[in-house]
Short mmCIF file of C-alpha atoms and ligand atoms in Angstrom, two decimals:
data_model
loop_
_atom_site.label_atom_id
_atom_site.label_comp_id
_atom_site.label_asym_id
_atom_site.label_seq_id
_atom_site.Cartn_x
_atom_site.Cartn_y
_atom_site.Cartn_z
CA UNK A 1 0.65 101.12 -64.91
CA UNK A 2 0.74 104.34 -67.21
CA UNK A 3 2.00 107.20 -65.05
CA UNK A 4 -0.01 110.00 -66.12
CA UNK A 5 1.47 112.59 -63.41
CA UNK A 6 3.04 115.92 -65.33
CA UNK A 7 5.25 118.38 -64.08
CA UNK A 8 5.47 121.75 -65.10
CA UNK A 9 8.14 123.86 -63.32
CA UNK A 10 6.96 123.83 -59.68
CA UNK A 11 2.99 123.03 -60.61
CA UNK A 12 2.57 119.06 -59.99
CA UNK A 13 -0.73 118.00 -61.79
CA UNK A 14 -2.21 113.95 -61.29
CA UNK A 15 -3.05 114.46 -64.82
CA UNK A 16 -2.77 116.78 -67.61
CA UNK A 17 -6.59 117.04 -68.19
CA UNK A 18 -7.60 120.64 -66.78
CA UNK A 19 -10.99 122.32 -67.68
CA UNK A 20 -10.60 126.06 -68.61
CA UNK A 21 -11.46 129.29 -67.11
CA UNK A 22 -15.30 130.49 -68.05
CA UNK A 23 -16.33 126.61 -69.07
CA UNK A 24 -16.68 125.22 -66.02
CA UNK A 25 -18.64 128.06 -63.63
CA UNK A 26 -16.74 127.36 -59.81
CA UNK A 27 -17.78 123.76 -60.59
CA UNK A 28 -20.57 123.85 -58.53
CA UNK A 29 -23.05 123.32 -61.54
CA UNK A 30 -20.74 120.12 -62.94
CA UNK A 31 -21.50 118.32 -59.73
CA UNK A 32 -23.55 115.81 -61.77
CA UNK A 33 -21.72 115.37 -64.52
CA UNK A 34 -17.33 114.94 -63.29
CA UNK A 35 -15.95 112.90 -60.75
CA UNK A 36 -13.60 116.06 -59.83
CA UNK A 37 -10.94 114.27 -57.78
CA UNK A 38 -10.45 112.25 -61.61
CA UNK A 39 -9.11 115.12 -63.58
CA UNK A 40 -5.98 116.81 -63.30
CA UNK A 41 -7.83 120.30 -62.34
CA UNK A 42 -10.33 122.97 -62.38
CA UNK A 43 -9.47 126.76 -63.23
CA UNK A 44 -12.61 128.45 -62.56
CA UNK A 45 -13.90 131.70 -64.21
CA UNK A 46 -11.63 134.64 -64.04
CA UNK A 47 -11.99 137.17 -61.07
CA UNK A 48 -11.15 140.70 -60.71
CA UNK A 49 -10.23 142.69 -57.68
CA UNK A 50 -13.62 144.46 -57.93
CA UNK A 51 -17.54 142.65 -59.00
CA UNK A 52 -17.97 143.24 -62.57
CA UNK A 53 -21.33 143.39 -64.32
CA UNK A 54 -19.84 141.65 -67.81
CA UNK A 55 -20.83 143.48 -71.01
CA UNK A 56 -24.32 144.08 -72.53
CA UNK A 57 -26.61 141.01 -74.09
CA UNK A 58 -26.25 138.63 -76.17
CA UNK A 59 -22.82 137.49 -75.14
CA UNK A 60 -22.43 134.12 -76.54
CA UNK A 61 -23.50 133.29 -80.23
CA UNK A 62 -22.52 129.60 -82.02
CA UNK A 63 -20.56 129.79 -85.12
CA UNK A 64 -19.54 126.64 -87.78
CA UNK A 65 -17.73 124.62 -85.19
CA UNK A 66 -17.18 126.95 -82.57
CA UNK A 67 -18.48 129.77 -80.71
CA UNK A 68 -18.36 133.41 -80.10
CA UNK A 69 -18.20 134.57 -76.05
CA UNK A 70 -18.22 138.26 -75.07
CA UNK A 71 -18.97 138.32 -71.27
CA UNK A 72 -16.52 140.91 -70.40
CA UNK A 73 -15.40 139.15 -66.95
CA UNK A 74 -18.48 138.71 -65.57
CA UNK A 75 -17.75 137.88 -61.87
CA UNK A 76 -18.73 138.79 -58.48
CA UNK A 77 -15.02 140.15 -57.22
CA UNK A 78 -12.42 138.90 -55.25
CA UNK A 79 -13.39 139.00 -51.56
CA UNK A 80 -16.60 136.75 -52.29
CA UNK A 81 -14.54 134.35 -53.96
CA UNK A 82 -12.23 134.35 -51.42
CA UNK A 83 -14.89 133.87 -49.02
CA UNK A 84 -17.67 131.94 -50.93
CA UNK A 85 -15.88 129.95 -54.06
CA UNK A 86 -12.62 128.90 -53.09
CA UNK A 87 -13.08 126.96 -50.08
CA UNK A 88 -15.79 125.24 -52.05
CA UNK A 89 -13.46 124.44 -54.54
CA UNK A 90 -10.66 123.37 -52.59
CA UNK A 91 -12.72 121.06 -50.81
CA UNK A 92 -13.10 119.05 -54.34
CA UNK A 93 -10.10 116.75 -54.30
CA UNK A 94 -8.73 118.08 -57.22
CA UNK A 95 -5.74 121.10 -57.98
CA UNK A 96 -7.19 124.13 -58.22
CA UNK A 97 -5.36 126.99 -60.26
CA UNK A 98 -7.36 130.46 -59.60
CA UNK A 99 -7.40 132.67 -62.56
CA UNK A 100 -7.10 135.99 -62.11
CA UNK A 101 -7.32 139.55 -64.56
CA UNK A 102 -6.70 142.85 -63.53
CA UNK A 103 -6.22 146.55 -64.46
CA UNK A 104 -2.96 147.05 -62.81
CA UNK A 105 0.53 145.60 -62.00
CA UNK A 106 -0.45 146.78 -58.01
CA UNK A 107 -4.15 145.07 -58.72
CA UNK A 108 -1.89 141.70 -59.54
CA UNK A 109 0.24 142.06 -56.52
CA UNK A 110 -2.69 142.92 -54.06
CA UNK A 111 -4.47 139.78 -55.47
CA UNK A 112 -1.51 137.90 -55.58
CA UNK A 113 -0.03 138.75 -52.31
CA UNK A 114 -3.51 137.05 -50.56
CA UNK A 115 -3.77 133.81 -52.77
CA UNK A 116 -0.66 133.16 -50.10
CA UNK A 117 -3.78 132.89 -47.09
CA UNK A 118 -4.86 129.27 -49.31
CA UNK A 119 -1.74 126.96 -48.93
CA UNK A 120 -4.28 124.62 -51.41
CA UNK A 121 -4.27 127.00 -54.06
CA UNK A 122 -2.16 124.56 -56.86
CA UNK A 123 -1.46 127.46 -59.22
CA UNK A 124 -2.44 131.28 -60.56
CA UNK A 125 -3.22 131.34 -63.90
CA UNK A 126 -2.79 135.41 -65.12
CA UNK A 127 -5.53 136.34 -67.52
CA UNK A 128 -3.38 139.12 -69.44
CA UNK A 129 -5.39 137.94 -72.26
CA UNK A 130 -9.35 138.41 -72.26
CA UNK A 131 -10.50 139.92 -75.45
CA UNK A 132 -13.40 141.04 -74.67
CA UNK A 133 -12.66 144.21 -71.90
CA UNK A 134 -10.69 147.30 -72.44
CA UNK A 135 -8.79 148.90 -70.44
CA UNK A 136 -5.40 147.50 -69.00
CA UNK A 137 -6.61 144.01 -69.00
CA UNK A 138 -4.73 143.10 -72.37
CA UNK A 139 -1.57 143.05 -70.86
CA UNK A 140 -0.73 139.82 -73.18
CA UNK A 141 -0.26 142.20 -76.30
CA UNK A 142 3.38 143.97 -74.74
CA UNK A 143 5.68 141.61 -73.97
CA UNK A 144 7.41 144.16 -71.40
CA UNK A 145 4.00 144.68 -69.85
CA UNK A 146 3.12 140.52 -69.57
CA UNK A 147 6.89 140.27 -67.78
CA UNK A 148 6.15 142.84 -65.44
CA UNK A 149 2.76 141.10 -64.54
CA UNK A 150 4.24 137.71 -63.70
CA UNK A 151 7.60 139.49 -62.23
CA UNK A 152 5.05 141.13 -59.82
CA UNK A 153 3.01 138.18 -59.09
CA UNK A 154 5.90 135.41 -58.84
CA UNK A 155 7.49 138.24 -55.97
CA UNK A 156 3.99 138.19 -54.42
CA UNK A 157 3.00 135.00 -54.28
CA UNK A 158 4.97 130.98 -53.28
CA UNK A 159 2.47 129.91 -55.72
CA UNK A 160 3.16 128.99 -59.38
CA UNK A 161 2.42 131.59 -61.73
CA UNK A 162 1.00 130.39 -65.64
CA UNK A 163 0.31 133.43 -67.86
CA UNK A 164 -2.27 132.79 -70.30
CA UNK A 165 -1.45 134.56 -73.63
CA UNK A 166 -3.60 135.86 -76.56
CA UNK A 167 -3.63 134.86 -80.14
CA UNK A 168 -4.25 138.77 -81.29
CA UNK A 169 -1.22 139.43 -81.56
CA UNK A 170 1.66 138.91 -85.11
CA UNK A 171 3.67 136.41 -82.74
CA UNK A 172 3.48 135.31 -79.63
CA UNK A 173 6.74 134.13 -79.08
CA UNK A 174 7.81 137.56 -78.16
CA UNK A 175 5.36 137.56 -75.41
CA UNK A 176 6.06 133.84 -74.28
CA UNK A 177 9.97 134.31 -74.18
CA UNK A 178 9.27 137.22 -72.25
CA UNK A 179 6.88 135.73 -69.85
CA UNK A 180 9.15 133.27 -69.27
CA UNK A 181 12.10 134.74 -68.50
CA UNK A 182 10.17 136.56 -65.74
CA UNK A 183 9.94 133.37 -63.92
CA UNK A 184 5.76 131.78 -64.75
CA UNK A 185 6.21 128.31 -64.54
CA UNK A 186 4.03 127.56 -67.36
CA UNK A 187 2.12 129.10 -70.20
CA UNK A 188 -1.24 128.72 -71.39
CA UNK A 189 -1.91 128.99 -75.12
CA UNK A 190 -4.21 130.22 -76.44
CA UNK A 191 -7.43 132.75 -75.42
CA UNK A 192 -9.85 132.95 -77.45
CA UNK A 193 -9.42 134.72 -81.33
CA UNK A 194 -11.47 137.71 -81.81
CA UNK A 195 -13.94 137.41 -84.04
CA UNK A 196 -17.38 138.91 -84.83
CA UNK A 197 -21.03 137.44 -85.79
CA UNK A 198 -23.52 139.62 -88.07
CA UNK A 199 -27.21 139.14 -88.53
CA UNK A 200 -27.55 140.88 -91.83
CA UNK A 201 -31.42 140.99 -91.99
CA UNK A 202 -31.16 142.92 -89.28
CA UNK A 203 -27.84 145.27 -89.93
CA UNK A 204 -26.50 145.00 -87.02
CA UNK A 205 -23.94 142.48 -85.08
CA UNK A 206 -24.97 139.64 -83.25
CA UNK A 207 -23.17 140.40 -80.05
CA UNK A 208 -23.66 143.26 -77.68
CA UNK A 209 -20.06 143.89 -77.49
CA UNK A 210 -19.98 143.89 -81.09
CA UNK A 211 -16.79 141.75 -81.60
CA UNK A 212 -16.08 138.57 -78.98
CA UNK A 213 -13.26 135.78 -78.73
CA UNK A 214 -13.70 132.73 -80.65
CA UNK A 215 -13.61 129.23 -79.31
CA UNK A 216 -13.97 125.47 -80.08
CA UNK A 217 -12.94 122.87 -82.52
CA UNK A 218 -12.98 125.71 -85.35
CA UNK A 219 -9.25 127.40 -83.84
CA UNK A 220 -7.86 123.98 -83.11
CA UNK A 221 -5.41 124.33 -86.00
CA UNK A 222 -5.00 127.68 -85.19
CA UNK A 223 -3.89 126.80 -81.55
CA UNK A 224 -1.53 124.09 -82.46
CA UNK A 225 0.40 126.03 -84.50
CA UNK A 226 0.89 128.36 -81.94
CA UNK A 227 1.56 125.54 -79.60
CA UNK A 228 3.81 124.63 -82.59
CA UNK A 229 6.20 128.04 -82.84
CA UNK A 230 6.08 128.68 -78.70
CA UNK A 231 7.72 124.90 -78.39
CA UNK A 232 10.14 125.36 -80.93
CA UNK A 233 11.60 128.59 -79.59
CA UNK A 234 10.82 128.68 -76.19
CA UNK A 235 11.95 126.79 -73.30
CA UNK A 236 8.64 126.95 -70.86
CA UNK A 237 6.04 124.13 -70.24
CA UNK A 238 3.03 124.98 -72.30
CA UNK A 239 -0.67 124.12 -71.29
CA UNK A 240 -2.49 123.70 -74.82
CA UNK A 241 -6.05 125.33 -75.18
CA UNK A 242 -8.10 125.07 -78.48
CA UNK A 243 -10.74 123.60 -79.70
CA UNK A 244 -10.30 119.98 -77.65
CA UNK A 245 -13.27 117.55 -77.58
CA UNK A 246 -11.52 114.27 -78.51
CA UNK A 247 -8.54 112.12 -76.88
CA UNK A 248 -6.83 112.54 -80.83
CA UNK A 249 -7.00 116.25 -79.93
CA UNK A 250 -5.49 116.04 -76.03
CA UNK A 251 -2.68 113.65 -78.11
CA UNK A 252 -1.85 116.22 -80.55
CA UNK A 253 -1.54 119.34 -78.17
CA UNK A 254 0.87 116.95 -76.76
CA UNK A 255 3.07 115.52 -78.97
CA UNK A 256 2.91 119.31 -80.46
CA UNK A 257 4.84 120.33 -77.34
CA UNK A 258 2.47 120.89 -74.51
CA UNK A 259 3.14 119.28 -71.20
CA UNK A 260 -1.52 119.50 -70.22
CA UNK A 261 -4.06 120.82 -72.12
CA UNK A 262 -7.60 122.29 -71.03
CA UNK A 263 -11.19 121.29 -72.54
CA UNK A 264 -12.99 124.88 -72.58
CA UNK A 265 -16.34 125.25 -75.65
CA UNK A 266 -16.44 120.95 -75.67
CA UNK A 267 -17.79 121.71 -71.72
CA UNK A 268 -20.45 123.28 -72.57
CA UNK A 269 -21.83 120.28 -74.77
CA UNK A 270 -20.19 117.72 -73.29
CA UNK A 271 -19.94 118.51 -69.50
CA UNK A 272 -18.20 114.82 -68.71
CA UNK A 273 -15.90 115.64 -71.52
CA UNK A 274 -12.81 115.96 -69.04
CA UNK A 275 -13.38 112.40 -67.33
CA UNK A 276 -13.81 110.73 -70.64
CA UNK A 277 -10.40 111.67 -71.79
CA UNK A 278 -8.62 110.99 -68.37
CA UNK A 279 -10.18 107.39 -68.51
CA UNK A 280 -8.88 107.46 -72.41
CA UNK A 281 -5.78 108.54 -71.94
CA UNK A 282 -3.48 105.40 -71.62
CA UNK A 283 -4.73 104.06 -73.86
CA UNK A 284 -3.75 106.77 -76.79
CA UNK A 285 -0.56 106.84 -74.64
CA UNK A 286 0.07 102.65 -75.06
CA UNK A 287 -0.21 103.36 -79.01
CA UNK A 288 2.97 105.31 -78.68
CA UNK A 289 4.24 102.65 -76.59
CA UNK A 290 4.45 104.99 -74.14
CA UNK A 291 3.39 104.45 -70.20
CA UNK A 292 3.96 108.14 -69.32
CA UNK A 293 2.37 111.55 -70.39
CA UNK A 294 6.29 113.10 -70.27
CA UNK A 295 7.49 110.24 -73.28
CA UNK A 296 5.40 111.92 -76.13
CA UNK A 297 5.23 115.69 -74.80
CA UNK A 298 7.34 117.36 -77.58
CA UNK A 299 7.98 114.10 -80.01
CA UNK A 300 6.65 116.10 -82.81
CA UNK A 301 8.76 114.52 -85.75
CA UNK A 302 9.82 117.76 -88.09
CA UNK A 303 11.49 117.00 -91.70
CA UNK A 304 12.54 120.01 -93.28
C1 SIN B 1 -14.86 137.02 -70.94
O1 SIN B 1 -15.21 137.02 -69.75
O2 SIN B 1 -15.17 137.92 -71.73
C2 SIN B 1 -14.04 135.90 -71.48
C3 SIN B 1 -12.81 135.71 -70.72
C4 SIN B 1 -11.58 135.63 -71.56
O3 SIN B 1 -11.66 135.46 -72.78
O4 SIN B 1 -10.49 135.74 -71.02
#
């Protein structure tokens, strides 16, 4: 028997197959296509304190091996999730981590401080990271700033905290180290890379928003090697986002030095994506003769 179980800090997952914020709706819509209780989780799309009508059209636009979102946190606020998504999604048989952005520290804690009402709730994962809004939402950029956001939330909240960090920034082991000596029990790496699509026969970008975040197989290398440097000088389980559509992928996020990874763009064209891997899974592991995910997280041989 291959124990795929992973522990990150206080979050217990059944596997380390997640799906990622934005990919997956509030899971309603992948009824059809993912046996729920299967996968290790679902974080569904971010919410904010407040409904937000999500930036102008087009938001989405496909690129060589990837794609370009700008939806600008589209949602319909916190108290309807509350009310209308989350017992929904509880009810699934599966951990669910609610992802949350706001403008403000006191925004995080209000949030935070009622996540407490839903004992089910597995984990918060802290969007200080979405590229695509301004305004106080970027908290990942300022290490200081990403500390004080999961300071106020672990105070807040029994619930373990991840912080999901950007790639726009020189380094983001500044911002990890700092994360997690504020106490997150895990952080997610990477949000999308901004990026920008132009229709030159017209002049003019492709996206309302102008510039969006890049996804998909296309920032896979990009992602490891952030996965990479965060492992190497950080001491805080990582969940590994990037471009991951094959069980090869889930294996090297892993033996990179994260502890579960989450399929976001491959969703979208794949929707049974996430099953396929669980069901994969020993399998890869057996080939490192190993029969649990914890054996190869962080084997990454380095010769220098
Ligand atoms: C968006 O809603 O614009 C995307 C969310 C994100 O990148 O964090």
């Amino acid at each position: 028997m291959t124990n795929l179980a992973v522990q990150l800090n206080r979050l217990h997952l059944q596997n380390p197959i997640l799906v990622a914020s934005g990919t997956f709706g509030y899971a309603k819509e992948m009824t059809a296509f993912v046996n729920f209780p299967a996968i290790g989780g679902i974080i569904p799309k971010t919410v904010t304190p407040q409904p937000r009508p999500g930036n102008p059209t087009p938001r989405t636009v496909e690129t060589a091996s990837g794609m370009l979102n700008s939806i600008g946190l589209d949602n319909d606020g916190f108290d309807l999730f509350l009310t209308d998504k989350l017992p929904y999604l509880l009810s699934l048989g599966t951990s669910v981590i609610v992802n949350i952005a706001a403008k403000s520290t006191e925004e995080f804690r209000l949030m935070a401080e009622r996540l407490n009402d839903f004992p089910g709730i597995a984990a918060v994962e802290l969007n200080i990271s979405c590229p695509n809004v301004s305004g106080g939402v970027d908290f990942g950029t300022n290490p200081e700033q990403a500390a004080q956001v999961v300071r106020t939330v672990r105070e807040s909240c029994g619930i373990p905290v991840i912080a999901k960090l950007t790639p726009n920034v020189t380094s983001v082991v500044p911002v990890a180290q700092a994360v997690a000596d504020a106490g997150c029990d895990a952080v997610s790496l990477v949000n999308t890379f901004q990026g920008m699509a132009v229709n030159w026969k017209k002049q003019r970008p492709v996206l309302g928003n102008i510039l969006g975040g890049l996804s998909g197989p296309a920032i896979k290398p990009l992602a490891l090697r952030i996965v990479y440097q965060v492992a190497q000088a950080v001491d805080v389980p990582i969940i590994g986002i990037g471009g991951i559509q094959s069980i090869d992928d889930v294996m090297e996020f892993l033996v990179t030095g994260a502890s579960a990874v989450q399929v976001g763009t491959a969703n979208f064209y794949n929707p049974g994506v996430s099953c396929e891997l669980v069901k994969q899974l020993p399998a890869a592991l057996a080939q490192l003769n190993a029969s649990s995910v914890a054996e190869v997280v962080r084997t990454l041989k380095i010769q220098k």
